[in-house]
Amino acid sequence: MRVPHSDDIKNIGFAQLDVQRAVRTGDPEVVFGVGKTTEQIVLALRTLAGAHPDRAVLATRLSPEALATCASEIPGIDIDPIGRTAMVGTVHGRGTVAVVAAGTSDLPVVREASVTVRAFGACPDEVVDVGVAGIHRLEAQLDRIAAADVVVAIAGMEAALPSVLGGLVGTPLIAVPTSIGYGWHLDGLTAWLATLNSCAPGVLSVNVDNGFGAGVAAARIARMLAAARDGEVSRR
């Protein structure tokens, strides 16, 4: 383990970027777009990309204005308007993550999770609109889902999908409750409590709408499993 020191920080005025995080953890720092100006986001992305030329660098939760500015000012950047992400740099995919969603209303979280999985070095496989309201659709995709190294299960409403999948596959499973639902769903609190109280063993949960957090965790697991299959010991 590498001990952090002052040279790890790049001061760009409004922020002190951790440009050596990848050395310690295997993953570069990410730009969180909320509350930042478009100019700040572009500068932070360029600085991190310069520090990690061999890795992708990610920005999340970007406004439409910030997405447009990134697209026009950073050559080769990968913009996802649905997931509100921007990614620049080289992508290396090892291991697979099934990103499974109950409904198409969950797509913003799905896309955030999938892009994060790619940026953090694994390969996402999106399986969308397989919620328990039409469980035959899920059954038709079970072999595909079970073949992945990790499953990210995304659902709103009562968030039954992660529990159902937890009883059908033995793959590491990360639940992402979303704030989608009819009536008084308490901005996703109902879904979050459902994932925390799953009766299926082995279901882990991140916070509401946190596709980024689930994507990071899933990519790290998938990378390590891929490295183990190849006889390596690595976090990258």
GROMACS .gro file of N, CA and C in nm, residues 126-224:
model
  297
  126GLU      N    1  -2.590  -0.440  -2.054
  126GLU     CA    2  -2.718  -0.387  -2.008
  126GLU      C    3  -2.833  -0.482  -2.043
  127VAL      N    4  -2.914  -0.513  -1.942
  127VAL     CA    5  -3.036  -0.591  -1.960
  127VAL      C    6  -3.148  -0.508  -1.899
  128VAL      N    7  -3.233  -0.450  -1.986
  128VAL     CA    8  -3.327  -0.347  -1.941
  128VAL      C    9  -3.472  -0.394  -1.960
  129ASP      N   10  -3.559  -0.347  -1.872
  129ASP     CA   11  -3.702  -0.372  -1.879
  129ASP      C   12  -3.736  -0.518  -1.852
  130VAL      N   13  -3.681  -0.569  -1.741
  130VAL     CA   14  -3.708  -0.708  -1.702
  130VAL      C   15  -3.760  -0.713  -1.558
  131GLY      N   16  -3.842  -0.614  -1.522
  131GLY     CA   17  -3.896  -0.609  -1.386
  131GLY      C   18  -3.996  -0.719  -1.358
  132VAL      N   19  -4.031  -0.732  -1.231
  132VAL     CA   20  -4.115  -0.844  -1.189
  132VAL      C   21  -4.260  -0.830  -1.235
  133ALA      N   22  -4.300  -0.713  -1.285
  133ALA     CA   23  -4.435  -0.700  -1.339
  133ALA      C   24  -4.455  -0.787  -1.463
  134GLY      N   25  -4.346  -0.825  -1.528
  134GLY     CA   26  -4.349  -0.919  -1.640
  134GLY      C   27  -4.233  -1.015  -1.623
  135ILE      N   28  -4.242  -1.102  -1.522
  135ILE     CA   29  -4.126  -1.180  -1.479
  135ILE      C   30  -4.078  -1.277  -1.585
  136HIS      N   31  -4.164  -1.308  -1.683
  136HIS     CA   32  -4.119  -1.394  -1.794
  136HIS      C   33  -4.006  -1.329  -1.873
  137ARG      N   34  -4.004  -1.195  -1.877
  137ARG     CA   35  -3.896  -1.125  -1.947
  137ARG      C   36  -3.763  -1.147  -1.875
  138LEU      N   37  -3.767  -1.152  -1.742
  138LEU     CA   38  -3.646  -1.178  -1.665
  138LEU      C   39  -3.599  -1.322  -1.685
  139GLU      N   40  -3.692  -1.414  -1.683
  139GLU     CA   41  -3.656  -1.556  -1.700
  139GLU      C   42  -3.583  -1.579  -1.832
  140ALA      N   43  -3.622  -1.507  -1.934
  140ALA     CA   44  -3.560  -1.524  -2.066
  140ALA      C   45  -3.416  -1.476  -2.069
  141GLN      N   46  -3.375  -1.394  -1.970
  141GLN     CA   47  -3.240  -1.337  -1.969
  141GLN      C   48  -3.152  -1.395  -1.858
  142LEU      N   49  -3.200  -1.496  -1.786
  142LEU     CA   50  -3.128  -1.544  -1.668
  142LEU      C   51  -2.991  -1.601  -1.701
  143ASP      N   52  -2.980  -1.680  -1.808
  143ASP     CA   53  -2.849  -1.737  -1.843
  143ASP      C   54  -2.749  -1.627  -1.874
  144ARG      N   55  -2.794  -1.526  -1.945
  144ARG     CA   56  -2.707  -1.412  -1.980
  144ARG      C   57  -2.662  -1.339  -1.853
  145ILE      N   58  -2.755  -1.317  -1.760
  145ILE     CA   59  -2.723  -1.246  -1.637
  145ILE      C   60  -2.628  -1.327  -1.550
  146ALA      N   61  -2.656  -1.457  -1.536
  146ALA     CA   62  -2.576  -1.543  -1.450
  146ALA      C   63  -2.434  -1.561  -1.502
  147ALA      N   64  -2.412  -1.538  -1.632
  147ALA     CA   65  -2.279  -1.553  -1.691
  147ALA      C   66  -2.185  -1.439  -1.655
  148ALA      N   67  -2.237  -1.329  -1.604
  148ALA     CA   68  -2.154  -1.214  -1.568
  148ALA      C   69  -2.078  -1.241  -1.439
  149ASP      N   70  -1.970  -1.164  -1.417
  149ASP     CA   71  -1.893  -1.174  -1.293
  149ASP      C   72  -1.965  -1.108  -1.176
  150VAL      N   73  -2.040  -1.002  -1.206
  150VAL     CA   74  -2.112  -0.925  -1.105
  150VAL      C   75  -2.244  -0.881  -1.165
  151VAL      N   76  -2.346  -0.868  -1.080
  151VAL     CA   77  -2.475  -0.816  -1.124
  151VAL      C   78  -2.505  -0.687  -1.049
  152VAL      N   79  -2.544  -0.583  -1.123
  152VAL     CA   80  -2.599  -0.462  -1.064
  152VAL      C   81  -2.748  -0.462  -1.097
  153ALA      N   82  -2.832  -0.469  -0.996
  153ALA     CA   83  -2.977  -0.478  -1.015
  153ALA      C   84  -3.042  -0.347  -0.975
  154ILE      N   85  -3.106  -0.281  -1.072
  154ILE     CA   86  -3.157  -0.145  -1.054
  154ILE      C   87  -3.309  -0.147  -1.062
  155ALA      N   88  -3.376  -0.091  -0.959
  155ALA     CA   89  -3.522  -0.095  -0.958
  155ALA      C   90  -3.579   0.012  -0.867
  156GLY      N   91  -3.694   0.065  -0.909
  156GLY     CA   92  -3.770   0.158  -0.825
  156GLY      C   93  -3.895   0.089  -0.775
  157MET      N   94  -4.004   0.166  -0.762
  157MET     CA   95  -4.129   0.111  -0.707
  157MET      C   96  -4.100   0.041  -0.573
  158GLU      N   97  -4.131  -0.091  -0.564
  158GLU     CA   98  -4.101  -0.164  -0.441
  158GLU      C   99  -3.966  -0.235  -0.449
  159ALA      N  100  -3.894  -0.218  -0.560
  159ALA     CA  101  -3.758  -0.270  -0.577
  159ALA      C  102  -3.751  -0.421  -0.553
  160ALA      N  103  -3.842  -0.495  -0.614
  160ALA     CA  104  -3.844  -0.640  -0.596
  160ALA      C  105  -3.736  -0.710  -0.678
  161LEU      N  106  -3.691  -0.647  -0.787
  161LEU     CA  107  -3.598  -0.714  -0.878
  161LEU      C  108  -3.471  -0.766  -0.810
  162PRO      N  109  -3.401  -0.687  -0.727
  162PRO     CA  110  -3.280  -0.740  -0.664
  162PRO      C  111  -3.305  -0.865  -0.580
  163SER      N  112  -3.415  -0.868  -0.506
  163SER     CA  113  -3.445  -0.986  -0.425
  163SER      C  114  -3.474  -1.107  -0.511
  164VAL      N  115  -3.550  -1.088  -0.619
  164VAL     CA  116  -3.580  -1.199  -0.709
  164VAL      C  117  -3.452  -1.253  -0.771
  165LEU      N  118  -3.368  -1.164  -0.821
  165LEU     CA  119  -3.241  -1.207  -0.880
  165LEU      C  120  -3.151  -1.273  -0.776
  166GLY      N  121  -3.154  -1.223  -0.653
  166GLY     CA  122  -3.072  -1.280  -0.547
  166GLY      C  123  -3.109  -1.424  -0.517
  167GLY      N  124  -3.233  -1.462  -0.547
  167GLY     CA  125  -3.275  -1.600  -0.526
  167GLY      C  126  -3.256  -1.688  -0.648
  168LEU      N  127  -3.210  -1.630  -0.759
  168LEU     CA  128  -3.197  -1.705  -0.883
  168LEU      C  129  -3.054  -1.721  -0.932
  169VAL      N  130  -2.964  -1.629  -0.894
  169VAL     CA  131  -2.825  -1.638  -0.939
  169VAL      C  132  -2.732  -1.631  -0.818
  170GLY      N  133  -2.617  -1.694  -0.830
  170GLY     CA  134  -2.520  -1.693  -0.722
  170GLY      C  135  -2.408  -1.595  -0.741
  171THR      N  136  -2.427  -1.502  -0.833
  171THR     CA  137  -2.327  -1.401  -0.866
  171THR      C  138  -2.330  -1.288  -0.762
  172PRO      N  139  -2.216  -1.227  -0.728
  172PRO     CA  140  -2.220  -1.109  -0.642
  172PRO      C  141  -2.319  -1.007  -0.697
  173LEU      N  142  -2.407  -0.957  -0.611
  173LEU     CA  143  -2.519  -0.874  -0.657
  173LEU      C  144  -2.526  -0.745  -0.577
  174ILE      N  145  -2.525  -0.633  -0.649
  174ILE     CA  146  -2.535  -0.501  -0.588
  174ILE      C  147  -2.667  -0.438  -0.632
  175ALA      N  148  -2.751  -0.406  -0.536
  175ALA     CA  149  -2.880  -0.344  -0.565
  175ALA      C  150  -2.868  -0.193  -0.569
  176VAL      N  151  -2.940  -0.133  -0.664
  176VAL     CA  152  -2.948   0.013  -0.671
  176VAL      C  153  -3.096   0.052  -0.668
  177PRO      N  154  -3.149   0.094  -0.554
  177PRO     CA  155  -3.287   0.142  -0.551
  177PRO      C  156  -3.295   0.277  -0.621
  178THR      N  157  -3.405   0.300  -0.692
  178THR     CA  158  -3.420   0.429  -0.761
  178THR      C  159  -3.540   0.505  -0.706
  179SER      N  160  -3.546   0.632  -0.739
  179SER     CA  161  -3.652   0.720  -0.689
  179SER      C  162  -3.773   0.721  -0.782
  180ILE      N  163  -3.790   0.615  -0.861
  180ILE     CA  164  -3.902   0.603  -0.953
  180ILE      C  165  -4.017   0.531  -0.886
  181GLY      N  166  -4.139   0.585  -0.900
  181GLY     CA  167  -4.255   0.516  -0.843
  181GLY      C  168  -4.378   0.602  -0.845
  182TYR      N  169  -4.492   0.537  -0.827
  182TYR     CA  170  -4.620   0.607  -0.816
  182TYR      C  171  -4.641   0.657  -0.674
  183GLY      N  172  -4.716   0.764  -0.662
  183GLY     CA  173  -4.765   0.805  -0.531
  183GLY      C  174  -4.656   0.838  -0.431
  184TRP      N  175  -4.679   0.796  -0.308
  184TRP     CA  176  -4.595   0.836  -0.195
  184TRP      C  177  -4.481   0.735  -0.175
  185HIS      N  178  -4.385   0.734  -0.268
  185HIS     CA  179  -4.273   0.640  -0.258
  185HIS      C  180  -4.154   0.702  -0.185
  186LEU      N  181  -4.172   0.826  -0.138
  186LEU     CA  182  -4.074   0.893  -0.052
  186LEU      C  183  -3.939   0.909  -0.120
  187ASP      N  184  -3.941   0.946  -0.249
  187ASP     CA  185  -3.818   0.973  -0.326
  187ASP      C  186  -3.720   0.857  -0.322
  188GLY      N  187  -3.771   0.735  -0.322
  188GLY     CA  188  -3.686   0.617  -0.326
  188GLY      C  189  -3.662   0.551  -0.193
  189LEU      N  190  -3.712   0.610  -0.083
  189LEU     CA  191  -3.692   0.549   0.048
  189LEU      C  192  -3.758   0.411   0.055
  190THR      N  193  -3.876   0.397  -0.005
  190THR     CA  194  -3.944   0.268  -0.006
  190THR      C  195  -3.857   0.163  -0.074
  191ALA      N  196  -3.802   0.197  -0.190
  191ALA     CA  197  -3.717   0.103  -0.263
  191ALA      C  198  -3.589   0.072  -0.187
  192TRP      N  199  -3.530   0.173  -0.125
  192TRP     CA  200  -3.406   0.152  -0.050
  192TRP      C  201  -3.427   0.058   0.068
  193LEU      N  202  -3.534   0.079   0.143
  193LEU     CA  203  -3.563  -0.009   0.256
  193LEU      C  204  -3.589  -0.152   0.209
  194ALA      N  205  -3.653  -0.165   0.093
  194ALA     CA  206  -3.678  -0.300   0.039
  194ALA      C  207  -3.548  -0.372   0.009
  195THR      N  208  -3.450  -0.300  -0.050
  195THR     CA  209  -3.323  -0.367  -0.081
  195THR      C  210  -3.245  -0.399   0.047
  196LEU      N  211  -3.253  -0.314   0.147
  196LEU     CA  212  -3.184  -0.341   0.273
  196LEU      C  213  -3.245  -0.460   0.346
  197ASN      N  214  -3.375  -0.480   0.328
  197ASN     CA  215  -3.446  -0.587   0.399
  197ASN      C  216  -3.474  -0.707   0.310
  198SER      N  217  -3.395  -0.724   0.205
  198SER     CA  218  -3.415  -0.837   0.114
  198SER      C  219  -3.404  -0.970   0.187
  199CYS      N  220  -3.496  -1.060   0.157
  199CYS     CA  221  -3.488  -1.194   0.217
  199CYS      C  222  -3.393  -1.284   0.141
  200ALA      N  223  -3.347  -1.241   0.023
  200ALA     CA  224  -3.250  -1.319  -0.053
  200ALA      C  225  -3.110  -1.294   0.004
  201PRO      N  226  -3.034  -1.399   0.031
  201PRO     CA  227  -2.900  -1.378   0.088
  201PRO      C  228  -2.804  -1.320  -0.015
  202GLY      N  229  -2.712  -1.238   0.034
  202GLY     CA  230  -2.606  -1.187  -0.052
  202GLY      C  231  -2.638  -1.062  -0.130
  203VAL      N  232  -2.754  -1.000  -0.105
  203VAL     CA  233  -2.790  -0.877  -0.175
  203VAL      C  234  -2.731  -0.758  -0.099
  204LEU      N  235  -2.644  -0.683  -0.164
  204LEU     CA  236  -2.587  -0.562  -0.108
  204LEU      C  237  -2.656  -0.443  -0.172
  205SER      N  238  -2.661  -0.329  -0.102
  205SER     CA  239  -2.731  -0.213  -0.156
  205SER      C  240  -2.648  -0.087  -0.142
  206VAL      N  241  -2.656  -0.003  -0.246
  206VAL     CA  242  -2.601   0.132  -0.238
  206VAL      C  243  -2.717   0.229  -0.215
  207ASN      N  244  -2.687   0.356  -0.211
  207ASN     CA  245  -2.788   0.458  -0.185
  207ASN      C  246  -2.880   0.476  -0.306
  208VAL      N  247  -2.987   0.549  -0.286
  208VAL     CA  248  -3.088   0.572  -0.390
  208VAL      C  249  -3.026   0.642  -0.510
  209ASP      N  250  -3.051   0.587  -0.629
  209ASP     CA  251  -3.005   0.644  -0.757
  209ASP      C  252  -2.853   0.646  -0.773
  210ASN      N  253  -2.781   0.571  -0.690
  210ASN     CA  254  -2.635   0.578  -0.693
  210ASN      C  255  -2.577   0.476  -0.791
  211GLY      N  256  -2.602   0.497  -0.919
  211GLY     CA  257  -2.544   0.412  -1.021
  211GLY      C  258  -2.393   0.419  -1.023
  212PHE      N  259  -2.338   0.536  -0.990
  212PHE     CA  260  -2.192   0.552  -0.986
  212PHE      C  261  -2.130   0.461  -0.881
  213GLY      N  262  -2.180   0.466  -0.760
  213GLY     CA  263  -2.123   0.384  -0.653
  213GLY      C  264  -2.131   0.236  -0.683
  214ALA      N  265  -2.244   0.192  -0.738
  214ALA     CA  266  -2.259   0.052  -0.774
  214ALA      C  267  -2.164   0.014  -0.887
  215GLY      N  268  -2.147   0.104  -0.984
  215GLY     CA  269  -2.059   0.077  -1.096
  215GLY      C  270  -1.914   0.063  -1.054
  216VAL      N  271  -1.868   0.147  -0.962
  216VAL     CA  272  -1.731   0.139  -0.913
  216VAL      C  273  -1.708   0.005  -0.844
  217ALA      N  274  -1.797  -0.030  -0.750
  217ALA     CA  275  -1.781  -0.155  -0.675
  217ALA      C  276  -1.785  -0.276  -0.767
  218ALA      N  277  -1.879  -0.275  -0.861
  218ALA     CA  278  -1.894  -0.389  -0.952
  218ALA      C  279  -1.772  -0.404  -1.042
  219ALA      N  280  -1.720  -0.292  -1.094
  219ALA     CA  281  -1.603  -0.299  -1.181
  219ALA      C  282  -1.481  -0.352  -1.107
  220ARG      N  283  -1.463  -0.311  -0.983
  220ARG     CA  284  -1.349  -0.359  -0.907
  220ARG      C  285  -1.357  -0.510  -0.885
  221ILE      N  286  -1.476  -0.559  -0.851
  221ILE     CA  287  -1.493  -0.703  -0.832
  221ILE      C  288  -1.467  -0.777  -0.962
  222ALA      N  289  -1.524  -0.727  -1.072
  222ALA     CA  290  -1.508  -0.793  -1.201
  222ALA      C  291  -1.362  -0.796  -1.244
  223ARG      N  292  -1.290  -0.685  -1.224
  223ARG     CA  293  -1.149  -0.680  -1.259
  223ARG      C  294  -1.067  -0.781  -1.179
  224MET      N  295  -1.095  -0.790  -1.052
  224MET     CA  296  -1.019  -0.882  -0.967
  224MET      C  297  -1.049  -1.027  -1.003
   0.00000   0.00000   0.00000
